[in-house]
Amino acid sequence: MDSPSAPPKVNGLIPPLIYGGDYNPDQWTEDVWREDVRLMQEAGVNLVNLAIFSWSRIQPSEREWSFEWLDRVMDLLHEGGIRVDLATATASPPPWLAHAHPEMLPVLADGVRLWPGARQHYCPSSPVYRHAAHRLAETMAEHYAGHPALTMWHVGNEYGCHVPACYCDVSAQAFREWLKRRHGTIAELNRAWGTDFWSQRYSSWGEILPPRRTPTWPNPSQQLDFMRFSSDELLECYELEREALQRHTPEIPITTNFMSFFKPLDYWRWAEREEVVSNDSYPDPSDPQSGMRAAMAGDLMRSLGRGKPWILMEQTTSRVNWREVNVAKTPGQMRLWSYQAMARGADGIMFFQWRQSPAGAEKFHGAMVSHGPVDTSPVWHEVKALGREIRGLDRLAGSRVKAHVAIVFDWESWWALELPSKPSGRLRLLDQVESYYAAMFDTNVTADFARPVDDLRAYRLVVAPNLYLVTDQAAANLRDYVQDGGHLAMSFFSGIVDAEEHILLGGYPAPLADLLGVRVIDWFPLPADTRLAVRFEDGSPAEGELWSELIEPAGAEVLATFAAGSLAARPAVTRNHFGKGTATYLGTRLDRGTMSRLLRLVCGAAGVNPVIEAPPGVEAVSRGEFTFLLNHGDSAANVELGPEKGGTIQVGARDVAIVGLEIPEQTSA
Ligand code: GAL
């Protein structure tokens, strides 16, 4: 029986746990396809992402369609018991389209046009591109409706990855129409954009342009609207295709692959329009923070799908090809990070790509099947072993991760915060989120992400690492949450501007001052490599970096003060009792150790417990009735489970254990 939380199933045809990768058979001759299916079976592959970059093969010219080859691939896969997440193939327009309609090519802010010869060379507002992409999606849907291998639709590919915005004349016109819908009148637009500054008043819509390259900073409100517009334009491209697919194959779920914390697209709005959230994740194996960051991305994906299982759509088996130095994953790392995704709610583990390309820009990117003979490839053995394990883990499918903490995450606030000409250009939202997330990751406290306007009552603790832009609705929501007994922890430079990027006057942080019980009189951002001593009330020392500010308590108690410089003895961390709850406020970025200690205290007060007390380097996450223990360290670790769960368990270096579920025994590959 389908569990209510499982991803939508087509007549029960989506395998409970998905295993596979991007499949590009058009880069190979037909004899290789047969070998592919045989090897896929050997590796336990049950789903492939097909035809993502096949537009020029499927439609060699405007009036010519060529489906025979793809039909044969679809049939072969079906005969081999492999299901297909079929792409609409619209991510890379064919050369003929761009040559017939050069106006569909994207233009950068400085007027440079991007030419065909790579991929994603389209203006998102281009009627030519939109029409051609819709036609292709529709033709694909008509052609493959009812094909027994068709299991899911993969719309486009990584929307916005290379071209998140276009500044051409077509985009300018689309931007004006979008602005009319948002602001209604030119007078209202002038108000919203604060155009009395620097003589920017507009007299007619026709004068408005995208924020093209200007002598100095373009109007920030204009930039913010352009970011909203650009996310919406790509979303419209997605929705156009989705409409065609839904009409022809209403029973087939639809996804488009996300790119973790991808700034240009407001994924909250996108995820609402997908049956299944899917993500591409390429953590750098040489960065010790990668495990933490990949966990954070997994939590975001789960949260975007409102708790539903998601799919790790792309990762590499070994290395990528696009860093300066493409460090390979160490043995066991691919398996560990795959389990991490499952621990954080993924019901599918997939790779870019199935077979390593012989030509083209990605021929040195890792794959499930590499250039050399498979038998001599350690990666192939890892791929096969993982596939075999996943086949035995079906009980995981559909189970949910329960978090008691929510991290407030808002794309519009992110965009606004990182516009230029701020008190500090060093203040970046993801760094802020990481300073909270890492502290919780270190202590195995699981968190969801949430919008500031979401219903937060299900969470015992809400953290807002930075909410620079705050709407009245968001401020009221946070206030009500604390008033009713919730616990909030929030950092500096929050509650500063409204949705148009205008200062919320009346003393910082105007809409949140009563909730936090403080007034912020002025900011003193810190240069790189500068640390400021902080002392907690119990005498314990700490360090602040990045930011400091002059805080005037207005009801809040002081938990820590700055201990040096012109702010010495002034509050650095405060706590306010507001209604039935509390609001803790941080006026600087605390070092990681202190952040962990502080969050432990805050979690303790809110009744949030770690999943398990585990040794450093062991990540613990509960999913349904199962608890994953992931050892990121280089040596074995003993984890104390407590008497109820059977004492102590040893987890090997870069190994995983699932309490409550046996991972199938590895026979030698
Ligand atoms: C993704 C993309 C894939 C491939 C991969 C390489 O961004 O979707 O097509 O290019 O990166 O890492």
XYZ file of C-alpha atoms and ligand atoms in Angstrom:
681
model
C 0.000 0.000 0.000
C 1.284 3.470 -0.788
C 2.090 5.359 2.348
C 0.419 8.797 2.309
C 3.833 10.440 2.522
C 5.412 8.611 -0.400
C 6.008 10.455 -3.666
C 3.103 10.090 -6.075
C 3.261 6.732 -7.785
C 2.056 5.983 -11.263
C 0.045 2.819 -10.867
C 2.595 1.867 -8.248
C 5.301 2.010 -10.901
C 7.839 4.386 -9.363
C 10.184 2.108 -7.478
C 10.014 2.740 -3.726
C 13.678 3.751 -3.660
C 15.105 5.071 -6.882
C 18.618 4.338 -8.087
C 20.086 5.521 -11.378
C 21.418 8.483 -13.283
C 21.314 10.760 -16.331
C 21.403 8.622 -19.431
C 22.681 10.114 -22.696
C 22.477 7.255 -25.221
C 22.613 9.715 -28.127
C 26.337 10.039 -27.419
C 26.795 6.313 -28.156
C 26.116 3.729 -30.830
C 23.297 1.266 -30.492
C 25.419 -1.726 -29.471
C 26.451 0.242 -26.382
C 22.791 0.744 -25.439
C 22.305 -3.007 -24.997
C 25.417 -3.205 -22.881
C 24.102 -0.239 -20.883
C 20.856 -1.977 -20.031
C 22.739 -5.115 -18.994
C 25.064 -3.103 -16.757
C 22.174 -1.090 -15.333
C 20.535 -4.325 -14.276
C 23.802 -5.453 -12.744
C 24.057 -2.219 -10.768
C 20.460 -2.272 -9.563
C 19.515 0.818 -11.581
C 15.736 1.190 -11.761
C 15.302 4.709 -13.185
C 17.215 6.876 -15.661
C 16.876 10.545 -16.589
C 16.669 10.384 -20.347
C 17.163 12.825 -23.227
C 18.002 15.906 -21.170
C 20.164 17.393 -23.938
C 18.626 15.708 -26.985
C 16.684 18.548 -28.589
C 18.862 18.763 -31.718
C 18.538 14.982 -32.215
C 14.806 14.861 -31.625
C 14.053 17.894 -33.778
C 16.848 18.321 -36.343
C 15.036 21.247 -37.987
C 11.859 23.205 -37.467
C 9.612 20.756 -39.307
C 11.505 17.518 -38.792
C 11.068 15.137 -35.875
C 13.191 12.100 -35.190
C 11.853 9.819 -32.505
C 12.873 6.384 -33.862
C 16.142 6.256 -31.958
C 14.531 7.427 -28.716
C 11.677 4.952 -29.186
C 14.241 2.168 -29.421
C 15.982 3.378 -26.247
C 12.665 3.650 -24.382
C 11.682 0.144 -25.498
C 15.069 -1.320 -24.613
C 14.936 0.212 -21.167
C 11.420 -1.040 -20.668
C 12.370 -4.541 -21.725
C 15.222 -4.361 -19.240
C 12.896 -3.344 -16.413
C 14.302 0.173 -16.179
C 11.914 3.042 -15.786
C 12.332 6.487 -17.328
C 12.258 10.007 -15.982
C 11.908 11.520 -19.426
C 13.261 15.008 -20.037
C 11.381 17.536 -22.095
C 14.807 18.180 -23.650
C 14.395 21.948 -23.653
C 17.547 22.925 -21.736
C 19.768 23.340 -24.772
C 18.109 24.772 -27.886
C 19.401 23.408 -31.210
C 21.652 25.597 -33.377
C 18.979 25.996 -36.089
C 16.619 27.739 -33.687
C 19.174 30.296 -32.569
C 20.294 30.926 -36.130
C 16.765 31.480 -37.372
C 15.944 33.712 -34.377
C 19.059 35.319 -32.921
C 16.800 37.565 -30.833
C 16.128 34.553 -28.593
C 19.736 34.580 -27.373
C 20.330 35.966 -23.887
C 22.060 39.280 -23.210
C 24.104 40.176 -20.131
C 23.775 43.396 -18.132
C 26.624 44.950 -20.129
C 25.020 44.160 -23.493
C 27.115 41.117 -24.376
C 25.054 38.515 -26.199
C 25.652 34.847 -25.374
C 25.947 32.649 -28.426
C 25.035 29.018 -29.131
C 27.793 26.451 -28.760
C 27.364 25.474 -25.106
C 23.901 25.119 -23.525
C 21.045 27.143 -21.988
C 21.496 29.936 -24.532
C 18.016 31.364 -24.359
C 16.324 34.456 -23.043
C 13.688 33.264 -20.559
C 11.202 35.870 -21.827
C 11.724 35.057 -25.492
C 8.399 34.175 -27.177
C 10.442 32.264 -29.777
C 12.108 30.070 -27.172
C 8.919 29.648 -25.166
C 6.922 28.640 -28.209
C 9.574 26.164 -29.391
C 10.046 24.664 -25.921
C 6.302 24.311 -25.393
C 5.966 22.653 -28.778
C 8.757 20.215 -27.987
C 7.338 19.351 -24.554
C 3.913 18.884 -26.096
C 5.263 16.701 -28.896
C 7.237 14.595 -26.421
C 4.156 14.186 -24.240
C 1.946 13.236 -27.194
C 4.516 10.798 -28.444
C 5.317 9.060 -25.161
C 1.941 9.214 -23.398
C 1.137 5.664 -22.439
C 4.657 4.323 -22.959
C 5.112 1.749 -20.214
C 8.587 3.022 -19.256
C 7.457 6.618 -18.752
C 7.414 7.208 -15.010
C 8.218 10.860 -14.419
C 8.816 14.065 -16.394
C 12.049 16.001 -16.015
C 11.319 19.540 -17.221
C 14.300 21.449 -18.645
C 17.433 21.077 -16.585
C 18.736 23.190 -13.742
C 16.742 26.284 -14.668
C 18.874 29.400 -14.465
C 22.145 27.558 -13.916
C 24.083 29.498 -16.533
C 21.622 32.222 -17.498
C 19.513 33.265 -14.525
C 18.483 36.601 -16.056
C 18.429 38.337 -19.400
C 18.738 42.080 -20.057
C 17.747 42.224 -23.752
C 14.994 44.396 -25.248
C 12.499 41.524 -25.196
C 13.202 41.080 -21.478
C 12.867 44.839 -20.949
C 9.351 44.756 -22.390
C 8.420 41.695 -20.317
C 9.841 43.423 -17.228
C 7.603 46.452 -17.850
C 4.523 44.236 -18.091
C 5.544 42.468 -14.880
C 6.034 45.830 -13.158
C 2.603 47.019 -14.278
C 1.111 43.946 -12.626
C 3.066 44.525 -9.422
C 2.793 48.281 -9.072
C -0.254 49.265 -11.135
C 0.703 52.868 -11.853
C 3.888 54.663 -12.731
C 3.377 56.876 -9.665
C 3.345 53.819 -7.423
C 6.441 52.465 -9.157
C 8.213 55.776 -8.552
C 7.313 55.565 -4.893
C 8.311 51.901 -4.568
C 11.644 52.458 -6.265
C 12.390 55.688 -4.398
C 13.168 57.367 -7.694
C 13.532 60.825 -6.162
C 16.984 59.634 -5.233
C 19.526 60.555 -7.963
C 16.857 61.975 -10.291
C 15.454 58.666 -11.424
C 11.765 59.571 -11.735
C 10.048 57.820 -14.645
C 7.335 59.519 -16.677
C 6.226 56.458 -18.645
C 6.616 52.684 -18.565
C 8.604 52.773 -21.798
C 11.490 54.514 -20.011
C 12.045 51.601 -17.659
C 14.862 49.169 -18.347
C 16.293 46.126 -16.663
C 19.150 47.130 -14.329
C 21.699 47.133 -17.133
C 25.291 48.129 -16.544
C 25.274 51.641 -15.122
C 28.008 54.104 -14.067
C 27.518 53.022 -10.467
C 24.945 51.073 -8.416
C 21.620 50.748 -10.156
C 18.549 51.526 -8.045
C 18.360 48.732 -5.402
C 14.542 48.489 -5.484
C 14.737 48.118 -9.260
C 17.345 45.381 -8.832
C 15.194 43.577 -6.308
C 12.162 43.699 -8.590
C 14.332 42.456 -11.452
C 15.411 39.457 -9.368
C 11.768 38.674 -8.598
C 10.907 39.114 -12.253
C 13.779 36.896 -13.443
C 12.812 34.063 -11.091
C 9.202 34.401 -12.269
C 10.146 34.395 -15.957
C 11.973 31.095 -15.669
C 9.114 29.734 -13.596
C 6.755 30.666 -16.418
C 8.951 28.718 -18.840
C 8.665 25.716 -16.544
C 4.925 26.158 -16.164
C 4.344 26.379 -19.899
C 5.924 22.979 -20.361
C 4.193 21.589 -17.318
C 0.829 22.619 -18.717
C 1.439 20.595 -21.890
C 2.633 17.557 -19.946
C -0.290 17.631 -17.544
C -2.747 17.800 -20.413
C -1.371 14.714 -22.136
C -0.184 12.636 -19.182
C -2.044 13.839 -16.084
C -0.993 10.770 -14.115
C 2.766 11.277 -14.553
C 4.539 13.248 -11.792
C 6.658 16.225 -12.809
C 9.933 17.527 -11.457
C 12.720 19.870 -12.416
C 16.104 19.539 -10.782
C 17.126 22.183 -8.237
C 20.667 23.232 -7.349
C 20.653 23.298 -3.563
C 20.824 26.907 -2.290
C 20.612 28.506 -5.717
C 20.190 32.209 -5.223
C 18.479 33.348 -8.456
C 15.339 31.198 -8.097
C 12.858 31.417 -5.257
C 12.510 27.664 -4.887
C 9.599 27.993 -2.445
C 7.500 29.161 -5.363
C 8.877 26.516 -7.686
C 8.474 23.573 -5.333
C 4.752 24.285 -4.984
C 4.466 23.460 -8.661
C 6.204 20.076 -8.621
C 4.957 16.670 -7.583
C 8.441 15.659 -6.497
C 11.331 17.897 -5.468
C 14.689 16.849 -6.881
C 18.146 18.223 -6.287
C 21.646 18.209 -7.740
C 24.433 18.171 -5.180
C 28.129 18.516 -5.837
C 29.935 19.089 -2.544
C 33.676 19.580 -2.857
C 35.386 16.508 -1.369
C 38.398 18.637 -0.434
C 36.346 20.954 1.791
C 35.859 19.689 5.357
C 32.548 21.592 5.561
C 31.049 19.719 2.616
C 29.315 17.054 4.706
C 27.584 19.728 6.747
C 26.618 21.710 3.641
C 25.220 18.675 1.847
C 23.115 17.897 4.925
C 21.849 21.471 4.898
C 20.872 21.187 1.220
C 19.069 17.919 1.946
C 17.095 19.576 4.724
C 16.166 22.401 2.368
C 14.881 19.942 -0.249
C 12.769 18.110 2.293
C 11.396 21.427 3.516
C 10.661 22.707 0.013
C 8.531 19.601 -0.506
C 6.872 20.240 2.853
C 8.302 17.037 4.281
C 7.684 14.773 1.287
C 10.501 12.473 0.162
C 12.686 14.037 -2.512
C 15.185 12.737 -5.045
C 18.931 13.308 -5.133
C 18.833 13.692 -8.896
C 22.492 14.360 -9.584
C 25.745 13.836 -7.762
C 29.048 12.554 -9.033
C 30.382 9.104 -8.346
C 33.916 10.479 -8.034
C 34.832 13.946 -9.322
C 33.391 16.837 -11.303
C 35.114 18.620 -14.172
C 34.351 22.233 -13.365
C 36.524 23.140 -10.396
C 40.048 24.427 -10.703
C 41.186 21.116 -9.216
C 38.643 18.313 -9.345
C 39.408 16.347 -6.235
C 37.871 12.861 -6.251
C 35.701 11.482 -3.470
C 37.615 9.163 -1.198
C 36.535 5.509 -1.133
C 33.279 5.273 0.776
C 32.461 8.977 0.496
C 29.959 8.602 -2.333
C 28.172 5.893 -0.354
C 28.226 7.947 2.845
C 26.851 11.082 1.153
C 24.183 8.993 -0.581
C 23.062 7.632 2.778
C 23.137 11.145 4.163
C 20.631 12.209 1.502
C 18.400 9.252 2.398
C 18.713 10.110 6.085
C 17.476 13.608 5.299
C 14.477 12.385 3.371
C 15.589 11.312 -0.115
C 13.821 8.342 -1.687
C 16.093 8.375 -4.721
C 19.841 8.356 -5.288
C 20.967 9.266 -8.780
C 24.075 10.453 -10.565
C 25.259 12.637 -13.351
C 25.787 10.503 -15.345
C 25.380 6.869 -16.272
C 28.213 6.527 -18.815
C 31.161 8.902 -18.963
C 31.089 10.935 -22.192
C 33.710 10.234 -24.853
C 33.579 13.809 -26.188
C 32.388 17.251 -25.191
C 32.982 19.544 -22.260
C 32.194 16.946 -19.593
C 34.277 13.997 -20.701
C 36.399 14.190 -17.550
C 33.398 14.272 -15.214
C 32.878 11.127 -13.148
C 30.134 8.656 -14.060
C 28.705 5.334 -12.939
C 30.418 3.652 -15.902
C 33.770 5.226 -16.649
C 35.854 5.244 -19.848
C 37.886 2.180 -18.971
C 36.663 -1.408 -18.633
C 34.127 -1.606 -15.819
C 35.787 -4.526 -14.063
C 38.895 -2.540 -13.281
C 36.980 0.513 -12.059
C 36.717 0.871 -8.272
C 33.900 3.368 -8.860
C 31.872 0.735 -10.690
C 32.237 -1.630 -7.761
C 31.073 1.098 -5.380
C 28.143 1.860 -7.679
C 27.121 -1.793 -7.843
C 27.496 -2.280 -4.107
C 25.349 0.750 -3.309
C 22.690 -0.351 -5.791
C 22.566 -3.741 -4.134
C 22.216 -2.157 -0.692
C 19.483 0.229 -1.775
C 17.441 -2.662 -3.149
C 17.214 -3.959 0.407
C 16.128 -0.699 2.032
C 12.579 -0.337 0.711
C 11.196 -0.007 4.221
C 12.684 3.474 4.316
C 10.569 4.707 1.431
C 8.016 7.325 2.281
C 9.112 7.739 5.884
C 9.419 11.272 7.219
C 12.026 13.237 9.104
C 10.624 15.084 12.104
C 12.328 18.333 13.089
C 11.534 20.523 16.078
C 13.577 23.465 14.831
C 12.840 25.676 11.837
C 15.390 27.910 10.145
C 13.756 30.936 8.570
C 14.863 31.195 4.956
C 13.528 33.722 2.511
C 14.816 34.289 -1.012
C 13.646 37.892 -1.273
C 15.436 38.800 1.915
C 18.547 37.016 0.602
C 18.421 39.008 -2.634
C 17.929 42.292 -0.815
C 20.613 41.631 1.801
C 23.269 41.004 -0.799
C 22.559 43.984 -3.030
C 25.576 46.279 -3.026
C 26.236 49.350 -0.851
C 25.467 47.839 2.533
C 27.252 48.472 5.862
C 29.286 45.341 5.142
C 29.753 43.493 1.874
C 31.036 40.586 3.959
C 27.600 39.810 5.330
C 26.322 36.904 3.228
C 23.140 35.056 4.039
C 24.434 31.521 3.547
C 27.366 32.182 5.900
C 24.875 33.318 8.486
C 22.647 30.296 7.982
C 25.685 28.050 8.206
C 26.776 29.554 11.500
C 23.494 28.332 13.017
C 23.228 25.163 10.975
C 26.785 24.007 11.719
C 26.208 24.431 15.438
C 23.108 22.263 15.247
C 24.769 19.781 12.891
C 27.636 19.412 15.368
C 25.176 18.508 18.113
C 22.810 16.433 15.946
C 19.806 18.669 16.223
C 17.663 18.298 13.104
C 16.128 21.377 11.492
C 13.680 22.177 8.724
C 13.710 25.345 6.682
C 10.613 27.543 6.621
C 9.386 30.779 5.137
C 8.965 33.649 7.571
C 5.235 33.663 6.845
C 4.745 29.917 7.332
C 2.787 28.505 10.220
C 5.621 27.945 12.700
C 3.585 26.622 15.595
C 4.694 23.032 15.055
C 8.289 24.032 15.921
C 9.667 24.395 19.409
C 12.447 26.676 18.222
C 12.688 29.021 15.250
C 16.022 30.501 14.244
C 16.341 33.484 11.938
C 20.045 33.861 11.139
C 19.244 37.027 9.263
C 15.936 38.445 8.116
C 17.002 41.751 6.613
C 13.819 42.242 4.596
C 10.703 41.752 6.645
C 7.113 42.227 5.591
C 4.372 43.224 8.043
C 2.969 39.736 7.678
C 6.301 38.083 8.519
C 6.907 40.350 11.517
C 3.408 39.632 12.832
C 3.891 35.919 12.282
C 7.136 35.846 14.265
C 5.599 37.956 16.997
C 2.553 35.697 17.275
C 4.773 32.641 17.315
C 6.746 33.887 20.330
C 3.723 35.425 22.008
C 2.067 32.004 22.001
C 5.052 30.340 23.650
C 7.543 29.790 20.834
C 11.284 30.347 21.140
C 13.094 32.480 18.606
C 16.810 33.093 18.061
C 17.664 35.880 15.643
C 20.839 37.601 14.509
C 21.812 41.147 13.668
C 20.719 43.274 10.705
C 17.232 41.769 10.734
C 14.025 43.755 10.304
C 15.768 46.555 8.437
C 13.849 47.041 5.166
C 10.406 46.407 3.714
C 9.559 44.532 0.518
C 10.629 47.521 -1.622
C 13.986 47.758 0.129
C 13.029 50.936 1.989
C 14.307 51.392 5.521
C 11.713 50.582 8.172
C 11.957 53.848 10.030
C 11.415 54.379 13.726
C 14.594 52.877 15.151
C 16.183 49.556 14.169
C 14.861 46.864 14.038
C 11.559 48.698 13.933
C 9.073 45.867 13.348
C 10.856 43.465 15.703
C 12.100 45.773 18.476
C 9.353 44.934 20.973
C 9.626 41.227 20.259
C 13.405 41.272 20.763
C 13.290 43.831 23.572
C 16.152 45.847 22.121
C 16.908 48.956 20.116
C 19.883 48.902 17.823
C 21.435 52.361 17.804
C 24.198 51.818 15.259
C 26.210 49.138 13.452
C 29.959 48.567 13.545
C 30.835 45.902 10.991
C 34.226 44.273 11.461
C 36.896 43.932 8.806
C 38.135 40.494 7.739
C 40.333 38.727 10.303
C 39.157 40.971 13.125
C 37.767 39.285 16.204
C 36.084 41.032 19.071
C 36.188 39.603 22.587
C 32.799 38.745 24.069
C 32.077 37.627 27.615
C 29.035 35.703 28.785
C 27.412 36.473 32.119
C 28.910 33.345 33.667
C 32.345 34.682 32.752
C 32.954 32.350 29.802
C 34.863 34.048 26.994
C 33.895 33.996 23.343
C 34.714 35.777 20.117
C 32.594 37.751 17.734
C 33.425 38.405 14.113
C 31.974 40.079 11.026
C 29.650 42.421 12.876
C 29.120 44.327 16.088
C 26.492 46.846 17.049
C 25.405 49.224 19.738
C 22.411 47.588 21.408
C 20.213 49.370 23.911
C 18.186 46.851 25.926
C 14.499 47.753 26.058
C 13.199 44.970 28.228
C 15.649 42.227 27.246
C 18.155 40.751 29.695
C 21.802 40.714 28.697
C 23.367 37.265 28.218
C 26.756 38.433 26.970
C 28.585 41.706 26.472
C 31.376 42.852 24.192
C 34.585 42.762 26.205
C 36.833 45.091 24.213
C 36.824 48.104 21.921
C 34.408 50.989 21.963
C 31.458 48.669 22.612
C 33.066 47.164 25.748
C 30.459 46.274 28.386
C 27.655 46.853 25.885
C 25.255 43.963 25.118
C 26.310 41.405 22.509
C 23.652 38.735 23.161
C 20.263 39.351 24.774
C 17.128 37.438 25.680
C 13.641 38.829 25.913
C 10.564 37.270 27.431
C 7.702 38.126 25.149
C 4.239 36.760 25.793
C 4.669 33.122 26.696
C 7.908 32.703 24.740
C 11.442 34.046 24.464
C 13.466 35.811 21.801
C 17.261 35.575 21.895
C 19.154 38.176 19.873
C 22.758 37.992 18.687
C 24.516 41.256 17.857
C 27.625 39.588 16.451
C 28.621 36.336 14.770
C 29.895 34.050 17.487
C 32.629 31.482 16.938
C 31.431 27.941 16.132
C 32.107 26.484 19.589
C 30.244 29.279 21.349
C 27.416 29.045 18.849
C 27.084 25.328 19.662
C 27.027 26.050 23.391
C 24.541 28.874 23.019
C 22.246 26.856 20.791
C 22.397 23.973 23.253
C 21.115 26.368 25.902
C 18.444 27.788 23.639
C 17.412 24.291 22.495
C 17.350 23.116 26.095
C 15.019 25.956 27.066
C 12.807 25.170 24.077
C 12.719 21.435 24.789
C 14.653 20.470 21.648
C 16.910 17.458 22.061
C 19.681 16.074 19.892
C 18.777 12.921 17.981
C 21.528 11.219 19.943
C 24.682 12.293 21.785
C 27.309 11.068 19.332
C 31.084 11.523 19.162
C 32.352 14.411 16.987
C 32.142 13.629 13.294
C 29.161 11.297 13.652
C 25.997 12.676 12.134
C 22.745 11.306 13.515
C 19.336 11.804 11.911
C 16.058 10.049 12.541
C 13.782 9.235 9.663
C 10.530 7.556 10.613
C 11.375 4.747 12.983
C 14.995 4.577 11.812
C 18.056 6.421 13.094
C 20.954 6.942 10.719
C 24.461 7.177 12.152
C 26.888 8.546 9.581
C 30.536 8.582 10.504
C 32.317 11.316 8.534
C 35.570 10.681 10.387
C 38.671 8.709 9.458
C 38.412 6.289 12.353
C 35.716 4.081 13.813
C 33.414 5.661 16.410
C 31.377 4.152 19.217
C 27.893 5.547 19.565
C 25.996 5.012 22.783
C 22.386 4.191 21.912
C 21.125 3.785 25.438
C 19.752 0.618 27.013
C 16.442 0.664 25.103
C 18.097 0.540 21.718
C 20.708 -2.013 22.588
C 23.787 -0.392 24.103
C 26.699 0.735 21.997
C 27.146 0.503 18.256
C 30.424 0.855 16.425
C 30.354 2.743 13.130
C 33.438 2.362 10.958
C 35.317 5.231 9.332
C 33.162 6.770 6.565
C 30.579 4.089 7.247
C 26.906 4.195 8.130
C 24.590 2.265 10.409
C 20.813 2.492 10.465
C 19.363 1.696 13.852
C 16.175 -0.258 13.216
C 17.104 -1.393 9.721
C 19.787 -3.743 8.575
C 21.878 -2.638 5.605
C 22.177 -5.696 3.359
C 25.450 -7.525 3.860
C 28.050 -6.817 1.165
C 29.143 -9.823 -0.791
C 32.431 -9.172 -2.569
C 31.741 -7.266 -5.760
C 24.810 19.783 -13.582
C 24.050 19.538 -14.869
C 24.530 18.294 -15.585
C 26.030 18.268 -15.613
C 26.554 18.316 -14.203
C 28.046 18.266 -14.098
O 24.865 21.142 -13.317
O 22.683 19.414 -14.626
O 23.998 18.299 -16.894
O 26.486 19.358 -16.351
O 26.150 19.517 -13.609
O 28.478 18.387 -12.768
